[in-house]
Structure formats: structure tokens, C-alpha cells
Amino acid sequence: MKRTLKFSPLLLIILLLNFSCSKDDDIQINLKDLKVTVDENPANGQVLGQVQTDNNSSLSFSITAQTPAGALAIEKKTGKLTVADAILFDFETNPTITATVSAEGAQNTAKITINLNNLKELTTEDFSVTIDENPINGDTIGIVQATSDGTVSYSLLSQTPEGALNINTSTGELTVADATLFDFEVNPVITAIISVDNSGNTQNVTATINLTDVNEVSLQDFTTTIDENPVNGQSLGVVQVTGGEALIFNITSQTPNGALSINANTGELTVVDATLFDFEINPVVTATISVDNSGSMQHLTATINLTNINEVSIQDFTATIDENPANGQSLGIVQATGDGTLSFSITSQTPGGALSINASTGELTVADATLFDYETNPAITATVTVDNAGNTESADVTINLTNVNELSIQQFNTTIDENSTNGSILGTVQTNGIGILSFSIASQTPAGALSINASTGELTIADATLFDFETNPTITANISVSNSEGIETAIATVNLNDVNEIGEFKYGGVIFWLDPSDISHGLVCTVSDFPIIGGWGCQGTNIAGAIGTEIGQGQANTTAILAECATAGIAADIASNSTSGGYSDWFLPSKDALQEMHTHRATINNTAVLNGGSNLASGVFYWSSSQNDSNTAWLIYFDNNGAAFFLNKGTAGSNIKMRAVRAF
């Protein structure tokens, strides 16, 4: 049997209410704390997190307190936390943001903690500027402004027209990359997007360059070629410009710096520093020139090509010497270099005429020693020019004089014949000094040859035997002169002339006679006798040309004998055919010449033996070339007396000798 329970509506409502109340009283809801970390500087509305319950119940959430006030907002139904005021999310001001969140029906409140990360912050500004059209490459346009607490880098993301701009990645400086694009008629506005980066934090800025339309002039780049080493102020030419009025020219840059200048009104270029116009260092000199046309600026390039030329360089010359030098004394050589033939000259000097210079070597010498006086001219100066194929350079010459003891002495030189006599005057040693001078010979070679007058300085021969050319061709002495100021020394040199002397071996034989009027002439005899086979010759024949007996007639006698008597082996024949000593003009001596040989026989013998010959024989006869008559001729008997005899021309034998002679 089926039973049905029936409830009244009122009873059912009461039961449901009891059930519901019992359930609410039994369930407890708790909020969970929320702790998050975010970067500073978020955006308003950015979600930071969501407040959770322990059983994910849906409640009605609200913020009951927060520090700083107004920083956070919460979505009432979901508990989602968002940024309410982004400017409060600044690490430097509020490194931590806190709040208390409550919810209806929750048993507790939730603690909210937002920790901020410190970021490298970056602020930027768009860039805008207005400039004249037609700038030059590299011109600065301006600097993109950005602030940050770290390192900022810049880059161009895009630009219109492309390639117009450059940016310095470190400084943000904008410069002209392609000046041809800065043309008002083509691109009145140039734009770019620039990225600014701060350790990954990037912002983009817009750069806008507005061009001003200017009254343009027509410019021509300037090019010329000149020789290196111009002079300062030399004109290089005029920059050519068409159009415009009241133009102003200026050099904005040049390489090398300081080489050029330009006339602001005319555009004439000139050399400012000629030392920079050196082909080896700067073969090309360049400049960028601006032309200002009533505030409108245009630019052109100037190019100066240098030609390499034969160069010359010269060094200033400075020397210090004692005053009172000698004329011709070398002062030194002016140093100069060049790749050609150098020519030196003195273009000016003070005092005039003091110096001379070797045109080829540059050697400076004393021209007028009297000007080298410390009291009058303590310094001698000159300008020396060196020329290298028309390329000239000049140098300053300075000769500083040292003040010295004014006592001076000159070197003494003289030349005399050997064999002078004792007491002969050689000359006077020249000196210059004040007060009483005293002369002395400090040393001499050979010792004892010279003497000097202590008061006058006159040199004389002390020992004539030492004045022998063969033994002492030069005699020297050290001469001292002194006064109250000091002492000076000089060398005296006496050079001897070699003169002909009796007994000298010269001219192929031994000198036995000298011409009294000119001792450069005389007679020599052979160093040895000649054997006689055929006697004098021409027995019974009168030879009229052979009767001379005086010195100097032997040659004529011999010639006459040979002309009349052709017999071989006679004395004249043997003499004339001799080549003794390398000579071939020997002859028989005349009677008097033979007598002179007898007089000097001891001297002749000494020299003859020393030179490979023999003594004149003693106690024998020597033929002369002098005929006595048709049957006899003269001989000299060589004993102590040297008497003259005449014998038959045909006489021969061991006691009959002949010695040939020749003239010089």
C-alpha cells in the first residue's frame, strides 16, 4: 500500500529556512595574503595579481587601507588588483606598496605587498630643428635629448630620404651624412625615427629637420698645382663664385691645419705656413670653404696639389774662435743637403769683408783677419745662401770671438841656399804685443843651427856646417816670445835649397868645377878611368880646333880631334862613346879642366868610391884634349904638384890614363 506524506506550504518554508541557517553557521571563509614583485613604472590598469580565498568563494572585495594612498585598485567581484596611479610606482620613492583588503563574509583581511624592481629609467624628447638648405657633410644638426641613470645608445631606425643623416651612437649628435639630400626644392623636410636604448629599455623619438629655402649661388671647387716650398703670403688663386651679393668666404676646415688663409671678401687663397707645403709630408693640401650669401651657407672644396722639386736645406752655423786668426784660416763648413749641385754665397756680413766662403764646399774662411778683433767685433755675423738649381735657402752664420792675450807671434818660414855663412841673417820673427818683448829659442833641430836676438827676434845662422841640404834639408826651431801679459810660441822653418857643390855626385858624375857666375852650371867627371889603347891620336897632324886649354874648351877640342882622326881606341874616341851615368855627351877635358880635377882629386876620389868608382891614380899621366903641336899633346901628371907635360900623341902605356868629363 502506497503512502503519501503531505506537508503544508508553511511547514515546507520553515524547514528550508532551518536548513539554510544551519549551513551558513557552519562554513568559514578566509582571505589569503598577496605578495608580488613588479618593475617600477608600470602602466595604469596593469594587473598585479588577484586576492584568493581558501575555498575560492566569490565575495565582495574592497581596499580598506594602502600606502601610498591611491596606488592600487581592486575589482570588487573578482579581487583582481590593478595599478591605479602609475606615478606612485617609483622605486626611488616607494620601493614597496602595501594595502589591506577585506571582503564581506570573510573571517579575516588580506595583507597586500607589492615590491618594486629598480629599473634604469629613460626619458626622451622628439627632436625638431630648422636649418638652411645646402649644409656640408659632417655638419652638426643637433643632439637628441635623453635622460637616464645609465648608459644610453642611439640608432637610426628609419629616415626619409634614406641616407641623409648620421647619429653618434654614444652622444645622440645628429650630423649631415649626404648634403646633396638637404635641398629645399627636393626635400623641404627630412625626418627620422631614432631608437634610444638604456640597457634594454628603449624608446623611439621622431627627428624632424625643416629646411629653409635660401638664395643659392653657384660654386666651383678650387683646384691648382704648385711647386712645394712656396713662400708665406704667396697667392694660390681666387675661389670662383657666380651669383649672390656681399659674399663672405671662410675656411671651415683644412688639412694640414693652418696651411691656408682666405680673403673673406675676395675669396683669394694664400699660403699661411709654407713649412706645411712639403711634398714628402703633404703632397696634397685640402680645405673646405664656406660661402655666406646673406646668411645662406654653401660649401666647396679647395685642393692644392704639390709638385716635388729639388730641395735644399741648410743649417745655421755657429763657431767660437780666438780673436786674431790668420787670413785664410778655416772656420768650418756650412752644412747643407740637396739632391743636386749646391752653390754657396755670402749675401751679407757684418763687418763687411770679414769672411769668404768656398762656393762649392761651403767652407768658411777668414778673409780679413784684422776684423777679427774682440774689442771691436766680438761677434762676426753673415747670411749664407745655398742654391740648388735655382732653389735657394739661407742660414745665419755667427762667429763668436774669444778675448785672448793680445801678444801674438807669427809662424816664421824662409828658404835659403845651403852652405850659407855663420852670422847670415835669416829674417825677423813677427810679433804683436805691448811692452818689452823677449825672444828665445826653446828648441831646434838640428841643435845649434840658429840663434835669435832676444830683443828684436832676428834669426841668424849659428853653425853654417849644419846648413847642408844633403844632411838637413829643413831646419826648425820653436820660438818663444814673452811680455808682461804672457808668452806665445811659434815655429820657425828654414828650408834649404839644394845647390851644386864640388864633390857632389850629380849629372852622371862627380862635380869638380862650378861656373863662378852661375853655380847651376859646371863640369863633372866619370867615377872611373878609361884604359887607353891608341894614345891621344893623330900623330904628326896639326888639329887647329884642338888647341884650347881653358876650362870650357874640352868639348870643342874633342869634336875637332874626332873630325880629323878616325882612329878607334884613341882617348877622344873612348871619351865620346862613353855612356857612363846614363849620359852620352862625354868628352876629353881641356888642360885647365884637367888641372882643376887634380886640385879636387881627394874630394873626387871620396865621391867616386862611394858611387862604385875608383880613385884617380897617383903617379900617372892623364890626357887632356889640348894639343901642344902636331906631334904632342898636353897631359897632367897626378902627383902632389900636378905639373903639366906634353908627350907624343901616340904615347900609350899603363902610366897613361884618361877620365872623361861632361858639362851641365
XYZ file of C-alpha atoms in Angstrom:
664
model
C 0.000 0.000 0.000
C 1.428 3.276 -1.032
C 1.567 6.077 1.435
C 1.887 9.708 0.580
C 3.271 12.294 3.004
C 1.694 15.615 2.738
C 3.230 18.864 4.003
C 1.661 22.155 4.217
C 3.394 25.068 2.372
C 4.119 26.843 5.619
C 5.800 23.817 7.065
C 7.984 23.443 3.967
C 9.201 27.068 4.176
C 10.097 26.651 7.835
C 12.094 23.528 7.082
C 14.046 25.208 4.267
C 14.908 28.208 6.436
C 16.194 25.997 9.181
C 18.380 24.143 6.744
C 19.846 27.293 5.256
C 20.722 28.878 8.578
C 22.391 25.769 9.710
C 24.685 25.766 6.620
C 25.848 29.438 6.956
C 26.677 28.963 10.525
C 28.905 26.009 9.732
C 31.158 27.425 6.695
C 34.108 29.900 7.451
C 35.815 31.972 4.579
C 39.463 33.185 4.913
C 41.386 35.618 2.615
C 44.941 34.811 1.538
C 47.757 37.414 1.697
C 49.171 38.505 -1.677
C 52.826 39.313 -2.271
C 54.161 40.152 -5.746
C 57.227 41.830 -7.283
C 56.939 44.026 -10.389
C 59.136 46.521 -12.249
C 58.718 50.133 -11.306
C 56.971 52.467 -13.751
C 54.103 50.165 -14.807
C 51.111 51.444 -16.782
C 47.823 52.468 -15.187
C 45.446 49.482 -15.177
C 48.239 46.925 -15.255
C 47.078 43.748 -13.383
C 49.252 42.987 -10.374
C 47.520 39.845 -9.075
C 44.255 38.510 -7.517
C 43.273 38.153 -3.865
C 42.396 34.468 -3.216
C 40.130 32.818 -0.627
C 40.838 29.478 0.892
C 37.825 27.923 -0.794
C 37.653 30.123 -3.906
C 34.447 31.706 -2.736
C 33.080 34.681 -4.601
C 32.978 37.659 -2.281
C 32.733 41.409 -2.435
C 36.321 42.800 -2.118
C 37.455 46.246 -1.067
C 40.698 48.012 -0.086
C 40.449 49.267 3.456
C 43.933 50.863 3.594
C 47.008 51.356 1.326
C 50.384 53.065 1.333
C 50.835 55.228 -0.593
C 47.211 56.184 -0.873
C 45.620 55.797 -4.281
C 48.259 53.474 -5.695
C 46.044 50.391 -6.077
C 42.546 49.488 -7.228
C 40.666 46.199 -6.718
C 37.905 44.674 -8.763
C 35.013 44.184 -6.315
C 33.721 40.858 -7.555
C 36.973 39.132 -8.557
C 39.561 40.566 -6.151
C 41.854 41.417 -9.114
C 44.443 44.106 -8.103
C 45.484 46.740 -10.684
C 47.644 49.867 -10.882
C 45.555 52.922 -10.048
C 48.268 55.628 -10.135
C 51.427 54.545 -12.022
C 53.459 57.569 -10.920
C 53.404 56.180 -7.354
C 55.166 53.033 -8.585
C 58.610 54.663 -8.389
C 61.322 52.593 -6.739
C 63.226 55.671 -5.586
C 60.085 56.987 -3.755
C 58.084 53.881 -2.842
C 60.146 50.691 -3.150
C 57.246 48.766 -1.509
C 53.497 49.409 -1.825
C 51.207 47.863 0.796
C 47.454 47.528 1.263
C 44.813 45.780 3.379
C 41.930 44.052 1.551
C 38.689 42.907 3.182
C 35.655 41.049 1.861
C 32.078 40.563 3.064
C 31.677 37.316 4.895
C 35.446 36.782 5.220
C 36.770 35.892 8.621
C 39.988 37.975 8.121
C 41.687 40.664 5.972
C 44.418 40.054 3.391
C 47.784 41.824 3.531
C 48.926 43.034 0.112
C 52.675 43.649 -0.531
C 53.925 44.963 -3.915
C 57.752 45.044 -4.116
C 59.163 47.206 -6.954
C 62.222 46.371 -9.061
C 64.555 49.317 -9.630
C 64.857 49.951 -13.384
C 67.266 52.103 -15.370
C 64.912 54.828 -16.352
C 64.843 56.662 -19.606
C 63.116 59.846 -20.769
C 63.307 61.238 -24.290
C 62.085 64.156 -26.345
C 61.247 64.387 -30.020
C 63.823 66.398 -31.950
C 62.926 69.302 -34.238
C 65.146 71.919 -35.830
C 65.181 74.296 -38.801
C 68.370 74.815 -40.837
C 69.358 76.321 -44.173
C 69.472 74.006 -47.116
C 72.869 73.078 -48.608
C 74.900 72.285 -45.481
C 78.127 70.287 -45.802
C 78.753 66.671 -44.942
C 79.573 66.309 -41.284
C 77.796 69.478 -40.173
C 76.211 69.097 -36.731
C 72.426 69.424 -36.747
C 71.819 69.000 -33.023
C 71.667 66.459 -30.197
C 68.708 64.180 -29.441
C 67.851 64.809 -25.772
C 67.514 61.857 -23.425
C 67.970 61.436 -19.674
C 68.765 58.231 -17.870
C 70.610 56.861 -14.904
C 72.583 54.501 -17.134
C 74.406 54.354 -20.468
C 72.284 55.401 -23.436
C 72.851 54.337 -27.034
C 71.259 55.790 -30.141
C 70.450 54.312 -33.532
C 68.581 55.354 -36.640
C 65.642 53.045 -37.298
C 64.494 54.829 -40.454
C 64.884 58.142 -42.248
C 63.387 59.996 -45.177
C 65.113 60.497 -47.524
C 67.323 57.487 -46.840
C 70.973 58.211 -46.103
C 70.527 61.863 -45.216
C 71.559 61.608 -41.561
C 74.145 60.051 -39.269
C 73.866 59.761 -35.495
C 76.588 59.343 -32.908
C 75.647 56.162 -31.066
C 77.085 57.463 -27.791
C 76.098 61.143 -27.751
C 72.977 61.299 -29.926
C 74.554 64.015 -32.077
C 72.848 64.220 -35.475
C 75.058 65.166 -38.419
C 74.689 65.586 -42.163
C 75.548 62.331 -43.949
C 74.668 63.326 -47.512
C 74.492 67.085 -48.022
C 73.044 66.670 -51.522
C 69.764 65.483 -49.953
C 69.416 68.705 -47.953
C 67.839 70.514 -50.900
C 64.707 72.541 -50.117
C 63.358 72.087 -53.617
C 63.520 68.263 -53.320
C 63.249 67.517 -49.584
C 61.902 70.503 -47.634
C 61.595 68.277 -44.556
C 63.893 65.445 -43.513
C 62.597 63.019 -40.879
C 63.920 60.071 -38.954
C 62.859 57.594 -36.268
C 65.568 57.234 -33.642
C 65.771 54.443 -31.103
C 67.119 55.366 -27.664
C 68.214 52.364 -25.602
C 69.064 52.216 -21.895
C 70.129 48.647 -21.019
C 67.225 47.164 -22.943
C 64.766 49.897 -22.017
C 64.073 51.535 -25.363
C 62.059 54.477 -26.574
C 61.623 55.865 -30.055
C 61.737 59.543 -30.873
C 60.962 61.415 -34.042
C 63.526 63.771 -35.543
C 62.297 66.478 -37.887
C 64.694 68.758 -39.813
C 62.924 71.582 -41.610
C 64.939 73.142 -44.422
C 64.918 76.849 -45.194
C 64.921 77.844 -48.856
C 67.978 80.060 -49.422
C 69.127 82.276 -52.215
C 71.707 79.987 -53.763
C 74.916 80.852 -55.530
C 76.896 78.728 -57.973
C 80.210 77.484 -56.582
C 83.157 75.789 -58.256
C 85.540 73.537 -56.382
C 89.032 75.050 -56.414
C 91.971 73.010 -57.753
C 95.519 74.117 -58.519
C 99.034 72.647 -58.738
C 102.111 74.462 -57.406
C 105.722 73.643 -56.547
C 106.360 72.613 -52.978
C 108.113 75.082 -50.668
C 106.288 78.316 -51.601
C 106.673 81.462 -49.514
C 104.292 82.698 -46.857
C 101.697 85.015 -48.371
C 102.015 83.539 -51.864
C 98.701 83.738 -53.757
C 97.221 80.407 -54.833
C 94.239 81.780 -56.744
C 90.666 83.010 -56.227
C 87.653 80.826 -55.445
C 85.175 81.186 -58.319
C 81.568 82.013 -57.350
C 78.646 83.075 -59.542
C 75.649 84.932 -58.126
C 74.906 86.397 -54.735
C 75.910 89.688 -53.240
C 78.225 90.632 -50.402
C 79.602 87.103 -50.146
C 81.733 86.169 -47.141
C 84.363 83.438 -47.532
C 85.691 81.335 -44.675
C 87.815 78.204 -44.279
C 85.839 75.812 -42.082
C 88.445 73.037 -42.101
C 91.787 72.276 -43.744
C 94.378 69.513 -43.901
C 97.026 70.061 -42.704
C 95.671 72.594 -40.264
C 96.988 76.142 -40.583
C 98.292 75.806 -44.140
C 95.914 78.241 -45.868
C 94.104 81.511 -45.375
C 91.353 83.124 -47.446
C 90.389 86.723 -48.021
C 86.900 86.965 -46.531
C 85.774 89.471 -49.183
C 87.507 88.307 -52.382
C 87.964 84.560 -51.869
C 91.694 84.751 -52.635
C 93.588 81.796 -51.152
C 97.131 82.382 -49.855
C 99.891 80.399 -48.141
C 99.939 80.898 -44.359
C 102.528 78.315 -43.267
C 104.928 77.459 -46.074
C 106.566 74.708 -43.995
C 103.414 72.614 -44.443
C 103.731 72.748 -48.244
C 106.227 69.855 -48.281
C 105.646 67.218 -50.962
C 107.224 64.469 -48.859
C 104.806 65.118 -45.952
C 101.703 66.688 -47.527
C 101.593 66.063 -51.301
C 98.040 67.453 -51.324
C 96.700 70.324 -49.206
C 92.893 70.463 -48.923
C 90.319 72.754 -47.362
C 86.558 73.114 -47.040
C 85.454 76.681 -47.758
C 82.104 78.147 -46.760
C 80.469 80.914 -48.780
C 77.952 83.003 -46.812
C 75.340 84.600 -49.047
C 73.315 86.852 -46.746
C 73.020 84.118 -44.153
C 72.717 81.281 -46.648
C 75.728 78.997 -46.369
C 77.217 76.878 -49.148
C 80.479 74.976 -49.265
C 83.156 73.979 -51.738
C 86.399 72.016 -51.655
C 89.832 73.515 -52.348
C 92.618 71.143 -53.459
C 96.249 72.246 -53.841
C 98.446 69.569 -55.445
C 102.169 69.951 -54.749
C 104.931 69.226 -57.256
C 108.080 67.559 -55.906
C 111.131 69.706 -56.604
C 114.845 69.511 -55.939
C 115.014 70.548 -52.317
C 117.818 72.085 -50.366
C 118.225 72.559 -46.652
C 120.875 74.463 -44.753
C 121.771 74.661 -41.091
C 122.666 77.780 -39.177
C 126.396 77.885 -38.453
C 127.872 78.885 -35.115
C 131.514 78.710 -34.061
C 133.691 80.203 -31.354
C 137.329 81.016 -32.097
C 140.092 83.087 -30.598
C 140.385 86.619 -31.880
C 143.291 87.478 -34.197
C 143.196 84.432 -36.523
C 145.232 84.298 -39.724
C 143.878 85.167 -43.153
C 142.650 82.020 -44.848
C 142.072 80.189 -41.582
C 139.231 77.683 -41.900
C 136.266 78.370 -39.645
C 134.239 75.297 -40.593
C 131.798 74.144 -43.236
C 128.206 75.313 -43.551
C 126.129 72.127 -43.567
C 123.620 71.825 -46.387
C 121.862 68.961 -48.132
C 120.337 68.786 -51.563
C 119.801 66.354 -54.409
C 121.766 68.401 -56.909
C 124.876 70.556 -57.193
C 124.997 73.098 -54.371
C 126.414 76.599 -54.695
C 127.201 78.724 -51.638
C 127.450 82.511 -51.375
C 127.581 85.165 -48.671
C 124.681 87.561 -49.203
C 125.556 89.848 -46.286
C 128.031 90.039 -43.419
C 128.942 92.268 -40.502
C 131.533 93.655 -40.580
C 131.754 93.660 -44.369
C 134.627 91.691 -45.861
C 135.399 89.618 -42.780
C 134.502 86.231 -44.271
C 134.772 84.323 -47.509
C 133.109 81.061 -48.491
C 134.047 78.315 -50.907
C 131.249 78.334 -53.468
C 131.445 74.572 -53.966
C 132.086 73.210 -50.464
C 130.586 75.839 -48.152
C 133.851 76.146 -46.220
C 134.041 79.462 -44.372
C 137.444 81.098 -44.049
C 138.885 84.301 -42.642
C 139.062 86.953 -45.369
C 140.306 89.902 -43.307
C 141.906 88.863 -40.024
C 142.127 92.482 -38.838
C 138.345 92.479 -38.390
C 138.511 89.522 -36.004
C 139.276 91.769 -33.030
C 137.298 91.021 -29.875
C 137.440 94.624 -28.699
C 135.929 95.874 -31.981
C 133.784 92.982 -33.227
C 133.110 90.374 -30.526
C 130.829 88.552 -32.969
C 131.071 88.268 -36.759
C 127.765 87.514 -38.488
C 126.741 86.664 -42.020
C 123.868 85.346 -44.080
C 124.834 82.434 -46.319
C 122.661 81.304 -49.215
C 122.829 77.865 -50.806
C 121.447 77.390 -54.306
C 120.292 74.049 -55.719
C 119.298 74.505 -59.347
C 117.506 77.775 -58.554
C 116.009 76.575 -55.270
C 117.630 78.642 -52.532
C 117.741 78.575 -48.748
C 119.563 80.849 -46.322
C 121.212 80.337 -42.955
C 122.676 82.576 -40.285
C 126.387 82.401 -39.558
C 127.702 83.537 -36.195
C 131.399 83.569 -35.295
C 131.875 84.388 -31.632
C 135.328 85.686 -30.773
C 137.160 84.837 -27.582
C 139.179 87.596 -25.991
C 142.791 86.417 -25.817
C 146.119 87.723 -24.671
C 146.921 90.278 -27.343
C 150.504 89.093 -27.518
C 150.772 87.234 -30.808
C 153.537 85.714 -32.860
C 153.540 84.604 -36.473
C 154.995 81.408 -37.807
C 158.347 82.061 -39.489
C 159.143 80.496 -42.862
C 162.018 81.158 -45.209
C 164.013 79.359 -47.892
C 167.758 79.858 -48.452
C 170.576 78.128 -50.291
C 172.538 75.577 -48.364
C 176.122 76.339 -47.332
C 175.432 79.837 -46.014
C 177.892 81.534 -43.711
C 177.795 81.974 -39.964
C 176.011 85.143 -38.924
C 173.887 85.343 -42.067
C 170.516 86.964 -41.286
C 167.514 84.744 -41.995
C 164.814 87.237 -41.064
C 162.862 88.540 -38.077
C 160.109 86.669 -36.261
C 156.993 88.855 -36.494
C 155.070 89.556 -33.280
C 152.415 91.882 -31.970
C 152.294 92.886 -28.344
C 152.652 95.702 -25.880
C 155.577 96.373 -23.611
C 159.042 94.858 -23.814
C 159.216 91.646 -25.823
C 161.745 88.925 -25.119
C 162.608 86.239 -27.700
C 164.236 82.865 -27.163
C 164.748 79.557 -28.932
C 163.104 76.854 -26.856
C 164.341 74.001 -29.066
C 165.760 73.480 -32.539
C 166.613 70.711 -34.989
C 169.499 70.253 -35.557
C 170.677 71.694 -32.257
C 172.871 74.770 -32.501
C 171.931 75.715 -36.055
C 170.184 79.018 -35.228
C 170.476 81.930 -32.877
C 167.955 84.697 -32.146
C 168.296 88.261 -30.970
C 166.491 88.304 -27.624
C 165.267 91.869 -28.143
C 164.443 92.030 -31.852
C 163.604 88.440 -32.798
C 166.151 88.457 -35.618
C 167.185 84.924 -36.609
C 170.754 84.270 -37.782
C 172.901 81.283 -38.727
C 174.859 79.994 -35.736
C 176.546 76.957 -37.332
C 176.770 77.074 -41.124
C 178.052 73.486 -41.302
C 174.585 72.306 -40.336
C 173.021 74.119 -43.302
C 173.716 71.198 -45.624
C 170.815 70.122 -47.819
C 172.013 66.540 -48.004
C 172.059 66.275 -44.194
C 169.395 68.726 -43.013
C 167.062 69.831 -45.843
C 164.857 71.611 -43.293
C 165.912 73.324 -40.077
C 163.221 74.037 -37.483
C 163.005 75.795 -34.156
C 160.381 76.547 -31.514
C 160.479 80.292 -30.846
C 159.020 81.845 -27.690
C 158.133 85.494 -27.183
C 157.007 86.877 -23.851
C 155.889 90.160 -22.344
C 154.140 91.258 -19.201
C 150.860 89.729 -20.467
C 152.106 86.229 -21.145
C 154.017 84.037 -23.535
C 153.329 82.863 -27.088
C 155.169 80.373 -29.286
C 155.677 79.859 -32.994
C 157.615 77.544 -35.249
C 160.472 78.837 -37.372
C 161.113 76.790 -40.500
C 164.181 77.282 -42.696
C 164.017 75.276 -45.912
C 167.337 74.736 -47.700
C 167.801 74.840 -51.453
C 169.978 72.070 -52.780
C 172.863 73.843 -54.574
C 175.644 72.326 -56.659
C 178.807 71.571 -54.694
C 182.302 70.344 -55.560
C 182.429 66.618 -54.860
C 178.655 66.009 -55.243
C 177.594 63.055 -57.334
C 175.229 64.584 -59.861
C 174.543 64.717 -63.564
C 176.177 61.281 -64.085
C 179.497 62.012 -62.374
C 181.406 63.920 -59.709
C 181.250 67.733 -59.761
C 184.798 69.109 -59.854
C 184.214 72.614 -61.246
C 181.384 75.168 -60.879
C 180.886 78.239 -63.020
C 181.649 81.156 -60.661
C 178.964 83.273 -62.354
C 176.266 80.600 -62.119
C 176.833 77.529 -59.999
C 173.935 75.796 -61.696
C 176.487 75.061 -64.440
C 179.815 73.280 -64.294
C 181.722 70.081 -65.101
C 181.587 66.510 -63.809
C 183.997 63.643 -64.364
C 183.339 59.920 -64.573
C 183.823 57.881 -61.417
C 186.403 55.624 -63.082
C 189.368 55.852 -65.502
C 189.265 54.545 -69.081
C 192.132 52.410 -70.471
C 193.881 53.966 -73.471
C 194.885 51.769 -76.387
C 195.702 54.203 -79.179
C 197.155 57.156 -77.280
C 195.979 60.712 -77.958
C 195.856 60.023 -81.736
C 196.638 61.956 -84.955
C 200.427 61.786 -84.500
C 202.031 64.325 -86.908
C 198.714 66.002 -87.682
C 198.088 69.543 -86.583
C 194.469 69.901 -85.401
C 193.825 73.620 -85.324
C 190.489 73.231 -83.463
C 192.029 71.328 -80.550
C 194.456 73.849 -79.136
C 192.140 75.333 -76.426
C 193.470 74.887 -72.900
C 190.880 76.800 -70.843
C 188.010 75.331 -68.901
C 185.013 75.046 -71.200
C 187.036 74.288 -74.357
C 187.235 70.500 -73.909
C 184.055 69.785 -75.886
C 185.257 71.778 -78.905
C 188.718 70.167 -78.715
C 187.210 66.661 -78.640
C 184.922 67.408 -81.582
C 187.886 68.703 -83.613
C 190.031 65.657 -82.773
C 187.345 63.222 -83.878
C 186.799 65.164 -87.085
C 190.491 64.855 -88.069
C 191.387 61.488 -86.578
C 189.182 58.459 -87.159
C 191.438 56.030 -85.328
C 189.473 53.822 -82.974
C 190.587 53.489 -79.384
C 192.205 56.901 -79.044
C 191.390 58.939 -75.916
C 188.852 61.267 -77.597
C 187.070 58.294 -79.204
C 186.787 56.410 -75.927
C 185.508 59.504 -74.089
C 182.884 60.459 -76.673
C 181.493 56.914 -76.816
C 181.057 56.612 -73.061
C 177.557 56.257 -71.583
C 178.707 56.490 -68.004
C 175.999 57.523 -65.532
C 173.361 57.255 -68.235
C 174.718 60.189 -70.270
C 176.266 60.076 -73.783
C 177.795 63.564 -74.150
C 181.181 62.896 -72.530
C 184.402 64.429 -73.871
C 188.126 64.835 -73.041
C 188.812 67.605 -70.504
C 190.862 70.626 -71.549
C 194.290 71.144 -69.955
C 192.928 73.630 -67.362
C 189.874 71.454 -66.627
C 192.206 68.509 -66.026
C 194.263 70.724 -63.733
C 191.012 71.503 -61.791
C 190.371 67.764 -61.445
C 193.847 67.369 -59.959
C 193.123 70.170 -57.496
C 189.984 68.423 -56.199
C 191.234 64.848 -56.619
C 190.756 63.940 -52.931
C 187.127 65.083 -52.967
C 186.539 63.379 -56.310
C 188.051 60.150 -55.020
C 185.781 60.052 -51.949
C 182.637 60.529 -54.011
C 183.755 58.196 -56.820
C 184.431 55.314 -54.455
C 181.100 55.864 -52.637
C 179.336 55.607 -56.012
C 181.024 52.431 -57.267
C 184.015 54.058 -58.946
C 187.737 54.295 -58.240
C 190.349 56.840 -57.171
C 192.207 58.978 -59.626
C 195.537 57.210 -59.996
C 198.618 58.750 -58.405
C 201.964 58.965 -60.176
C 200.494 58.632 -63.669
C 199.669 60.935 -66.574
C 196.117 61.874 -67.677
C 195.477 63.006 -71.231
C 193.839 66.375 -71.842
C 192.113 67.376 -75.098
C 194.543 70.286 -75.596
C 197.080 69.858 -78.461
C 200.571 71.325 -77.999
C 201.663 70.916 -81.644
C 201.204 68.466 -84.498
C 203.190 65.790 -82.674
C 202.458 66.388 -78.988
C 199.530 66.993 -76.652
C 199.233 68.127 -73.019
C 198.975 65.785 -70.016
C 198.822 66.427 -66.276
C 200.983 64.360 -64.006
C 198.893 63.356 -60.996
C 201.203 63.679 -58.042
C 201.305 66.283 -55.334
C 202.282 69.055 -57.730
C 200.074 68.252 -60.739
C 202.608 69.518 -63.260
C 201.699 69.827 -66.949
C 203.703 67.923 -69.592
C 203.369 67.320 -73.305
C 204.176 63.976 -74.893
C 203.944 62.458 -78.327
C 200.347 61.924 -79.342
C 200.913 58.263 -79.887
C 202.231 57.623 -76.379
C 200.396 54.783 -74.616
C 201.035 52.549 -71.671
C 199.935 51.662 -68.183
C 201.024 55.000 -66.817
C 198.869 56.926 -69.303
C 195.211 57.337 -68.166
C 192.048 59.134 -69.290
C 188.933 60.245 -67.368
C 186.014 61.704 -69.365
C 184.056 64.831 -68.421
C 180.717 66.396 -69.350
C 179.154 69.809 -68.887
C 175.844 70.578 -67.079
